[in-house]
Amino acid sequence: MHELSVTQSVVDAIVERMGDAEVAAVCLEIGKLSGVVPDSVRFCFEVVCAGTTLEGARLDILEPGGQARCRDCDGEFALPDLIPLCPCGSANVEITAGRQLRIRSVEVA
Amino acid sequence: MCATCGCSDDAGVRITEPGHGHGHGITVSLEQDVLAKNDRLAERNRDWLRRHEVVAVNVMSSPGAGKTTLLERTARESGLPVAVVEGDQETLLDAERIKATGVPVVQINTGAGCHLDATMLERALGTLGPAPGTVLFVENVGNLVCPALFDLGEDRRAVVLSVTEGQDKPLKYPHMFAAADLVLLNKVDLLPYLDFDPEVFLRDVRRINPAADVLRVSATRGTGLQDWYGWLRTSIASGERR
Ligand SMILES: [Zn+2]
């Protein structure tokens, strides 16, 4: 389950950035096209946080939807899945949002 | 949940509304990519490969798609200087098959881990020390979900799908097919016995990834392997990196 590695990376990165500060809440951004399942991350979070400065921390997850820009018609459109297809029929599109996997912020206790 | 890895326990699911009045602590903005560390290490691997003139191909598939057979045959017949990093959860079996071909191989056992990451490849490179000019195959853990997310620093990504797995796989595992430079449709000798339409498969791969090359092969029969060796030679000659 790659969500376990992802969650471990989240906790490691936060511990590295925040040092000894006790973390009360974490806000993540998991784009709908990122390939990471938020519920699986929630499932892993508590386990991975145990025994760290994040123990018991609340987890908030934002799930921005997919967005793309067409290189042919220059249109911007919502992309519900990873099939890069513009309403104009072109597949020459650039995914501009929805693939992000980011730690937005943490709340210190 | 992750169908491949079998985590299907819903017990931990909590519905959380972001930003709704819990603690009153100080919020620190981090704005950091979760996989930043892996991506940094992957860049370091990429740099190492470039300096040592090694071309690395990350080979991904479900279990049983025929990766090891393909690599065994490639090691024996392609005429290319080959080395292999073998990723497997538990066993040494695949590495032993590769070793029998006489090419350098190292094994990475990931245990419960369902993918290779950049740190693992870094260690494998250190152990293996591939010679300049080597084509280094990194046989990832058999899984069509997790390996797609982790950059190893490789130059090329090849996805192997066997016709016995069904033609719906590109749309079911879009991340994997979106990340591929090459899709190898394997075991095509079995097509007469299966309900698998290669044209539908090709169309779906194209929908996800218009730029990917697609080759039809049978690693056991040898069908189409000259095209695969040709693709490898082109990749080496182009000197183009991801
Ligand atoms: Zn368009």
CSV table of C-alpha atoms and ligand atoms in Angstrom, one decimal:
chain,number,residue,atom,x,y,z
A,1,MET,CA,0.0,0.0,0.0
A,2,HIS,CA,1.8,3.1,-1.2
A,3,GLU,CA,-0.4,5.2,1.1
A,4,LEU,CA,1.7,3.9,4.0
A,5,SER,CA,4.9,5.2,2.5
A,6,VAL,CA,3.2,8.4,1.6
A,7,THR,CA,2.0,8.9,5.2
A,8,GLN,CA,5.4,8.0,6.5
A,9,SER,CA,6.9,10.6,4.2
A,10,VAL,CA,4.4,13.2,5.6
A,11,VAL,CA,5.3,12.5,9.2
A,12,ASP,CA,9.1,12.3,8.5
A,13,ALA,CA,9.0,15.6,6.7
A,14,ILE,CA,7.0,17.3,9.4
A,15,VAL,CA,9.2,16.0,12.2
A,16,GLU,CA,12.2,17.2,10.2
A,17,ARG,CA,10.8,20.7,9.7
A,18,MET,CA,9.2,21.2,13.2
A,19,GLY,CA,11.8,19.6,15.4
A,20,ASP,CA,10.5,19.0,18.9
A,21,ALA,CA,7.3,21.1,18.6
A,22,GLU,CA,4.2,19.2,19.4
A,23,VAL,CA,1.9,19.1,16.4
A,24,ALA,CA,-1.9,19.3,17.0
A,25,ALA,CA,-3.1,19.2,13.4
A,26,VAL,CA,-1.9,18.6,9.9
A,27,CYS,CA,-3.4,19.9,6.7
A,28,LEU,CA,-2.7,17.9,3.5
A,29,GLU,CA,-3.6,18.5,0.0
A,30,ILE,CA,-4.3,15.3,-1.9
A,31,GLY,CA,-5.3,16.0,-5.5
A,32,LYS,CA,-8.0,13.8,-7.0
A,33,LEU,CA,-5.6,12.8,-9.7
A,34,SER,CA,-2.7,12.1,-7.4
A,35,GLY,CA,-3.2,8.3,-7.3
A,36,VAL,CA,-3.3,8.5,-3.5
A,37,VAL,CA,-6.5,7.5,-1.6
A,38,PRO,CA,-7.3,10.0,1.2
A,39,ASP,CA,-9.1,7.4,3.3
A,40,SER,CA,-6.1,5.1,3.2
A,41,VAL,CA,-3.9,8.0,4.3
A,42,ARG,CA,-6.3,8.6,7.2
A,43,PHE,CA,-6.2,4.9,8.0
A,44,CYS,CA,-2.4,5.0,8.2
A,45,PHE,CA,-1.9,8.4,9.8
A,46,GLU,CA,-2.7,7.4,13.4
A,47,VAL,CA,-0.4,4.4,13.3
A,48,VAL,CA,2.5,6.3,11.7
A,49,CYS,CA,2.1,9.2,14.2
A,50,ALA,CA,2.3,7.0,17.2
A,51,GLY,CA,5.4,7.7,19.3
A,52,THR,CA,6.2,10.9,17.4
A,53,THR,CA,5.5,14.6,18.1
A,54,LEU,CA,2.4,14.1,15.9
A,55,GLU,CA,0.8,11.5,18.2
A,56,GLY,CA,-2.9,12.2,18.4
A,57,ALA,CA,-2.8,15.0,15.8
A,58,ARG,CA,-5.9,15.8,13.8
A,59,LEU,CA,-5.7,15.3,10.0
A,60,ASP,CA,-7.4,17.5,7.6
A,61,ILE,CA,-7.3,16.6,3.9
A,62,LEU,CA,-8.2,18.9,1.0
A,63,GLU,CA,-9.0,17.2,-2.2
A,64,PRO,CA,-8.6,19.6,-5.1
A,65,GLY,CA,-10.1,18.3,-8.4
A,66,GLY,CA,-8.3,17.9,-11.7
A,67,GLN,CA,-7.8,20.8,-14.0
A,68,ALA,CA,-6.2,20.9,-17.4
A,69,ARG,CA,-5.3,23.3,-20.2
A,70,CYS,CA,-5.6,22.5,-23.9
A,71,ARG,CA,-2.5,23.2,-26.0
A,72,ASP,CA,-4.6,23.4,-29.1
A,73,CYS,CA,-7.6,25.6,-28.2
A,74,ASP,CA,-6.0,27.1,-25.1
A,75,GLY,CA,-9.2,26.3,-23.1
A,76,GLU,CA,-9.1,25.5,-19.4
A,77,PHE,CA,-11.4,22.7,-18.2
A,78,ALA,CA,-12.1,20.4,-15.3
A,79,LEU,CA,-10.5,16.9,-15.6
A,80,PRO,CA,-12.4,14.2,-13.7
A,81,ASP,CA,-9.9,11.5,-14.4
A,82,LEU,CA,-6.5,10.9,-16.0
A,83,ILE,CA,-7.8,10.7,-19.5
A,84,PRO,CA,-6.4,13.9,-21.1
A,85,LEU,CA,-9.2,14.9,-23.4
A,86,CYS,CA,-10.3,18.5,-24.1
A,87,PRO,CA,-14.0,19.2,-24.9
A,88,CYS,CA,-12.6,20.4,-28.3
A,89,GLY,CA,-11.5,16.8,-29.0
A,90,SER,CA,-7.8,17.4,-28.6
A,91,ALA,CA,-5.7,15.1,-26.4
A,92,ASN,CA,-2.8,17.5,-26.4
A,93,VAL,CA,-3.5,18.8,-22.9
A,94,GLU,CA,-1.5,19.7,-19.9
A,95,ILE,CA,-2.7,18.8,-16.4
A,96,THR,CA,-2.5,21.9,-14.3
A,97,ALA,CA,-4.0,20.8,-11.1
A,98,GLY,CA,-5.2,17.7,-9.2
A,99,ARG,CA,-1.9,15.7,-9.1
A,100,GLN,CA,-0.5,17.6,-6.1
A,101,LEU,CA,0.5,15.8,-3.0
A,102,ARG,CA,1.4,18.5,-0.5
A,103,ILE,CA,1.8,19.3,3.1
A,104,ARG,CA,0.0,22.7,3.4
A,105,SER,CA,0.4,23.5,7.0
A,106,VAL,CA,0.6,22.2,10.6
A,107,GLU,CA,-0.9,23.5,13.7
A,108,VAL,CA,1.4,23.6,16.7
A,109,ALA,CA,-0.2,22.7,20.1
B,1,MET,CA,-8.5,1.6,-1.0
B,2,CYS,CA,-5.5,0.1,-2.7
B,3,ALA,CA,-7.0,-3.0,-4.5
B,4,THR,CA,-3.5,-4.4,-5.4
B,5,CYS,CA,-2.2,-4.4,-2.0
B,6,GLY,CA,-5.3,-5.8,-0.4
B,7,CYS,CA,-5.9,-3.1,2.2
B,8,SER,CA,-9.6,-3.1,2.3
B,9,ASP,CA,-10.3,-2.3,5.9
B,10,ASP,CA,-12.7,0.6,6.3
B,11,ALA,CA,-12.5,0.7,10.0
B,12,GLY,CA,-10.1,3.7,10.1
B,13,VAL,CA,-12.2,5.9,7.9
B,14,ARG,CA,-13.1,9.2,9.5
B,15,ILE,CA,-15.0,12.0,7.8
B,16,THR,CA,-13.2,15.3,8.6
B,17,GLU,CA,-14.3,18.7,7.6
B,18,PRO,CA,-11.2,20.8,7.1
B,19,GLY,CA,-10.9,24.0,9.1
B,20,HIS,CA,-13.7,23.5,11.5
B,21,GLY,CA,-13.0,24.7,15.0
B,22,HIS,CA,-10.7,22.3,16.8
B,23,GLY,CA,-7.5,23.4,18.4
B,24,HIS,CA,-6.4,27.1,18.8
B,25,GLY,CA,-2.7,26.6,18.2
B,26,ILE,CA,-0.5,28.4,15.8
B,27,THR,CA,-0.7,27.4,12.2
B,28,VAL,CA,2.6,27.0,10.4
B,29,SER,CA,2.5,27.0,6.6
B,30,LEU,CA,4.8,24.4,5.1
B,31,GLU,CA,3.8,24.1,1.5
B,32,GLN,CA,6.0,21.1,0.9
B,33,ASP,CA,5.7,18.3,-1.6
B,34,VAL,CA,5.1,15.0,0.2
B,35,LEU,CA,7.5,13.1,-2.0
B,36,ALA,CA,10.1,15.9,-2.1
B,37,LYS,CA,12.7,13.7,-0.4
B,38,ASN,CA,12.2,10.8,-2.8
B,39,ASP,CA,12.3,13.1,-5.8
B,40,ARG,CA,15.5,14.7,-4.6
B,41,LEU,CA,17.1,11.3,-4.2
B,42,ALA,CA,15.8,10.3,-7.6
B,43,GLU,CA,17.5,13.3,-9.1
B,44,ARG,CA,20.7,12.2,-7.5
B,45,ASN,CA,20.3,8.8,-9.0
B,46,ARG,CA,19.6,10.3,-12.4
B,47,ASP,CA,22.8,12.3,-12.1
B,48,TRP,CA,24.8,9.3,-11.0
B,49,LEU,CA,23.4,7.3,-14.0
B,50,ARG,CA,24.3,10.2,-16.4
B,51,ARG,CA,27.9,10.5,-15.0
B,52,HIS,CA,28.4,6.7,-15.3
B,53,GLU,CA,26.8,6.5,-18.7
B,54,VAL,CA,24.2,3.9,-17.6
B,55,VAL,CA,20.7,3.9,-19.0
B,56,ALA,CA,18.1,2.7,-16.5
B,57,VAL,CA,14.8,1.2,-17.5
B,58,ASN,CA,12.2,0.8,-14.7
B,59,VAL,CA,10.1,-2.2,-15.6
B,60,MET,CA,6.7,-2.4,-14.0
B,61,SER,CA,3.8,-4.8,-14.2
B,62,SER,CA,1.3,-6.9,-12.2
B,63,PRO,CA,2.7,-10.2,-10.7
B,64,GLY,CA,3.0,-12.8,-13.3
B,65,ALA,CA,3.0,-10.6,-16.4
B,66,GLY,CA,6.3,-12.0,-17.5
B,67,LYS,CA,8.8,-9.4,-16.5
B,68,THR,CA,11.5,-11.8,-15.4
B,69,THR,CA,11.1,-14.0,-18.5
B,70,LEU,CA,11.4,-10.9,-20.7
B,71,LEU,CA,14.6,-9.8,-18.8
B,72,GLU,CA,16.1,-13.3,-18.9
B,73,ARG,CA,15.7,-13.4,-22.6
B,74,THR,CA,16.9,-9.8,-23.1
B,75,ALA,CA,20.0,-10.6,-21.0
B,76,ARG,CA,20.7,-13.7,-23.2
B,77,GLU,CA,19.8,-12.5,-26.6
B,78,SER,CA,19.8,-8.7,-27.0
B,79,GLY,CA,23.5,-8.4,-27.4
B,80,LEU,CA,23.3,-5.4,-25.1
B,81,PRO,CA,25.4,-5.1,-21.9
B,82,VAL,CA,22.7,-5.7,-19.3
B,83,ALA,CA,22.5,-5.5,-15.5
B,84,VAL,CA,19.5,-6.0,-13.4
B,85,VAL,CA,18.1,-4.7,-10.1
B,86,GLU,CA,15.5,-7.1,-8.9
B,87,GLY,CA,12.8,-5.9,-6.7
B,88,ASP,CA,10.7,-8.5,-4.9
B,89,GLN,CA,8.8,-8.5,-1.6
B,90,GLU,CA,10.2,-11.7,-0.2
B,91,THR,CA,11.9,-14.2,-2.5
B,92,LEU,CA,15.2,-14.5,-4.3
B,93,LEU,CA,13.7,-16.6,-7.1
B,94,ASP,CA,13.6,-14.0,-9.8
B,95,ALA,CA,17.1,-12.8,-9.0
B,96,GLU,CA,18.4,-16.4,-9.3
B,97,ARG,CA,16.8,-16.7,-12.7
B,98,ILE,CA,18.5,-13.6,-13.9
B,99,LYS,CA,21.8,-14.6,-12.3
B,100,ALA,CA,21.7,-17.9,-14.3
B,101,THR,CA,22.0,-15.8,-17.5
B,102,GLY,CA,25.4,-14.6,-16.3
B,103,VAL,CA,24.6,-10.8,-16.1
B,104,PRO,CA,25.2,-8.8,-12.9
B,105,VAL,CA,22.2,-8.7,-10.6
B,106,VAL,CA,21.3,-7.4,-7.2
B,107,GLN,CA,18.2,-8.2,-5.2
B,108,ILE,CA,16.2,-5.7,-3.2
B,109,ASN,CA,13.7,-7.3,-0.9
B,110,THR,CA,11.1,-4.8,0.1
B,111,GLY,CA,9.3,-6.9,2.7
B,112,ALA,CA,5.9,-5.5,3.1
B,113,GLY,CA,6.7,-2.6,0.8
B,114,CYS,CA,4.9,-2.7,-2.5
B,115,HIS,CA,7.2,-0.6,-4.6
B,116,LEU,CA,10.8,0.4,-5.0
B,117,ASP,CA,11.8,4.0,-4.0
B,118,ALA,CA,14.8,6.1,-4.9
B,119,THR,CA,16.8,5.2,-1.7
B,120,MET,CA,16.6,1.6,-2.6
B,121,LEU,CA,17.9,2.1,-6.1
B,122,GLU,CA,20.7,4.3,-4.7
B,123,ARG,CA,21.8,1.5,-2.5
B,124,ALA,CA,21.5,-1.0,-5.3
B,125,LEU,CA,23.6,1.1,-7.6
B,126,GLY,CA,26.3,1.3,-5.0
B,127,THR,CA,26.4,-2.5,-4.6
B,128,LEU,CA,26.1,-3.3,-8.3
B,129,GLY,CA,28.4,-0.6,-9.7
B,130,PRO,CA,27.3,-1.0,-13.3
B,131,ALA,CA,29.9,-0.4,-16.0
B,132,PRO,CA,29.6,2.5,-18.4
B,133,GLY,CA,27.4,1.6,-21.3
B,134,THR,CA,25.2,-0.8,-19.3
B,135,VAL,CA,21.5,-1.0,-19.8
B,136,LEU,CA,20.2,-1.3,-16.2
B,137,PHE,CA,16.8,-2.9,-15.8
B,138,VAL,CA,15.1,-2.2,-12.6
B,139,GLU,CA,12.4,-4.9,-12.2
B,140,ASN,CA,10.0,-3.2,-9.9
B,141,VAL,CA,7.7,-5.0,-7.4
B,142,GLY,CA,4.7,-6.7,-9.2
B,143,ASN,CA,2.0,-4.1,-8.7
B,144,LEU,CA,0.2,-1.7,-11.1
B,145,VAL,CA,-0.6,0.9,-8.5
B,146,CYS,CA,2.2,1.9,-6.1
B,147,PRO,CA,5.4,2.0,-8.3
B,148,ALA,CA,3.8,4.6,-10.6
B,149,LEU,CA,4.1,7.2,-7.8
B,150,PHE,CA,7.8,6.8,-7.0
B,151,ASP,CA,10.4,8.3,-9.3
B,152,LEU,CA,13.6,6.2,-9.0
B,153,GLY,CA,15.7,8.5,-11.3
B,154,GLU,CA,15.3,6.1,-14.2
B,155,ASP,CA,15.6,7.2,-17.8
B,156,ARG,CA,12.7,5.1,-19.2
B,157,ARG,CA,9.6,3.5,-17.8
B,158,ALA,CA,8.3,0.3,-19.4
B,159,VAL,CA,5.0,-1.3,-18.4
B,160,VAL,CA,4.5,-4.9,-19.2
B,161,LEU,CA,0.9,-6.2,-19.5
B,162,SER,CA,0.1,-9.7,-20.3
B,163,VAL,CA,-3.0,-10.4,-22.5
B,164,THR,CA,-4.3,-12.8,-19.8
B,165,GLU,CA,-4.9,-9.8,-17.5
B,166,GLY,CA,-7.6,-8.4,-19.6
B,167,GLN,CA,-7.9,-5.4,-21.9
B,168,ASP,CA,-9.5,-3.1,-19.3
B,169,LYS,CA,-6.2,-2.5,-17.4
B,170,PRO,CA,-5.2,0.9,-18.9
B,171,LEU,CA,-8.4,2.5,-17.7
B,172,LYS,CA,-8.3,0.7,-14.4
B,173,TYR,CA,-4.7,1.7,-13.7
B,174,PRO,CA,-4.3,5.1,-15.5
B,175,HIS,CA,-1.5,6.3,-13.3
B,176,MET,CA,0.7,3.4,-14.4
B,177,PHE,CA,-0.1,3.8,-18.1
B,178,ALA,CA,0.2,7.6,-17.9
B,179,ALA,CA,3.7,7.3,-16.6
B,180,ALA,CA,5.0,4.8,-19.2
B,181,ASP,CA,7.3,5.5,-22.1
B,182,LEU,CA,6.7,2.1,-23.5
B,183,VAL,CA,3.9,-0.4,-23.0
B,184,LEU,CA,4.8,-4.0,-23.8
B,185,LEU,CA,1.8,-6.2,-24.5
B,186,ASN,CA,3.1,-9.6,-23.6
B,187,LYS,CA,2.0,-13.2,-24.2
B,188,VAL,CA,0.4,-12.2,-27.6
B,189,ASP,CA,0.8,-15.9,-28.6
B,190,LEU,CA,-2.2,-16.6,-26.4
B,191,LEU,CA,-4.5,-14.0,-28.1
B,192,PRO,CA,-6.3,-16.7,-30.3
B,193,TYR,CA,-7.6,-18.3,-27.0
B,194,LEU,CA,-8.6,-15.1,-25.2
B,195,ASP,CA,-11.3,-12.5,-25.3
B,196,PHE,CA,-8.8,-9.7,-25.6
B,197,ASP,CA,-9.0,-7.1,-28.4
B,198,PRO,CA,-5.5,-5.6,-28.9
B,199,GLU,CA,-7.1,-2.7,-30.9
B,200,VAL,CA,-9.3,-1.7,-27.9
B,201,PHE,CA,-6.3,-2.0,-25.7
B,202,LEU,CA,-4.2,0.2,-27.9
B,203,ARG,CA,-7.0,2.8,-28.2
B,204,ASP,CA,-7.3,2.9,-24.4
B,205,VAL,CA,-3.6,3.2,-23.9
B,206,ARG,CA,-3.6,6.1,-26.4
B,207,ARG,CA,-6.5,7.8,-24.5
B,208,ILE,CA,-4.4,7.8,-21.3
B,209,ASN,CA,-1.0,8.4,-22.9
B,210,PRO,CA,-0.9,9.4,-26.5
B,211,ALA,CA,2.9,9.6,-26.5
B,212,ALA,CA,3.7,6.0,-25.3
B,213,ASP,CA,5.2,3.5,-27.6
B,214,VAL,CA,3.4,0.2,-27.7
B,215,LEU,CA,4.9,-3.2,-28.7
B,216,ARG,CA,3.4,-6.6,-29.0
B,217,VAL,CA,5.6,-9.4,-27.8
B,218,SER,CA,5.8,-12.9,-26.5
B,219,ALA,CA,8.7,-13.3,-24.2
B,220,THR,CA,8.4,-17.1,-24.1
B,221,ARG,CA,8.1,-17.5,-27.9
B,222,GLY,CA,10.4,-14.6,-28.8
B,223,THR,CA,7.8,-12.8,-30.9
B,224,GLY,CA,8.4,-9.1,-31.3
B,225,LEU,CA,11.5,-9.1,-29.2
B,226,GLN,CA,13.6,-7.6,-32.0
B,227,ASP,CA,11.4,-4.5,-31.8
B,228,TRP,CA,12.0,-4.3,-28.0
B,229,TYR,CA,15.7,-4.6,-28.5
B,230,GLY,CA,15.4,-1.9,-31.2
B,231,TRP,CA,13.5,0.3,-28.8
B,232,LEU,CA,16.2,-0.1,-26.2
B,233,ARG,CA,19.0,0.7,-28.7
B,234,THR,CA,17.1,3.8,-29.7
B,235,SER,CA,16.7,4.9,-26.1
B,236,ILE,CA,20.4,4.4,-25.5
B,237,ALA,CA,21.4,6.3,-28.7
B,238,SER,CA,19.1,9.2,-28.1
B,239,GLY,CA,20.9,10.1,-24.9
B,240,GLU,CA,17.7,11.8,-23.8
B,241,ARG,CA,16.8,11.7,-20.2
B,242,ARG,CA,13.6,12.1,-18.4
C,1,ZN,ZN,-9.0,22.1,-26.8
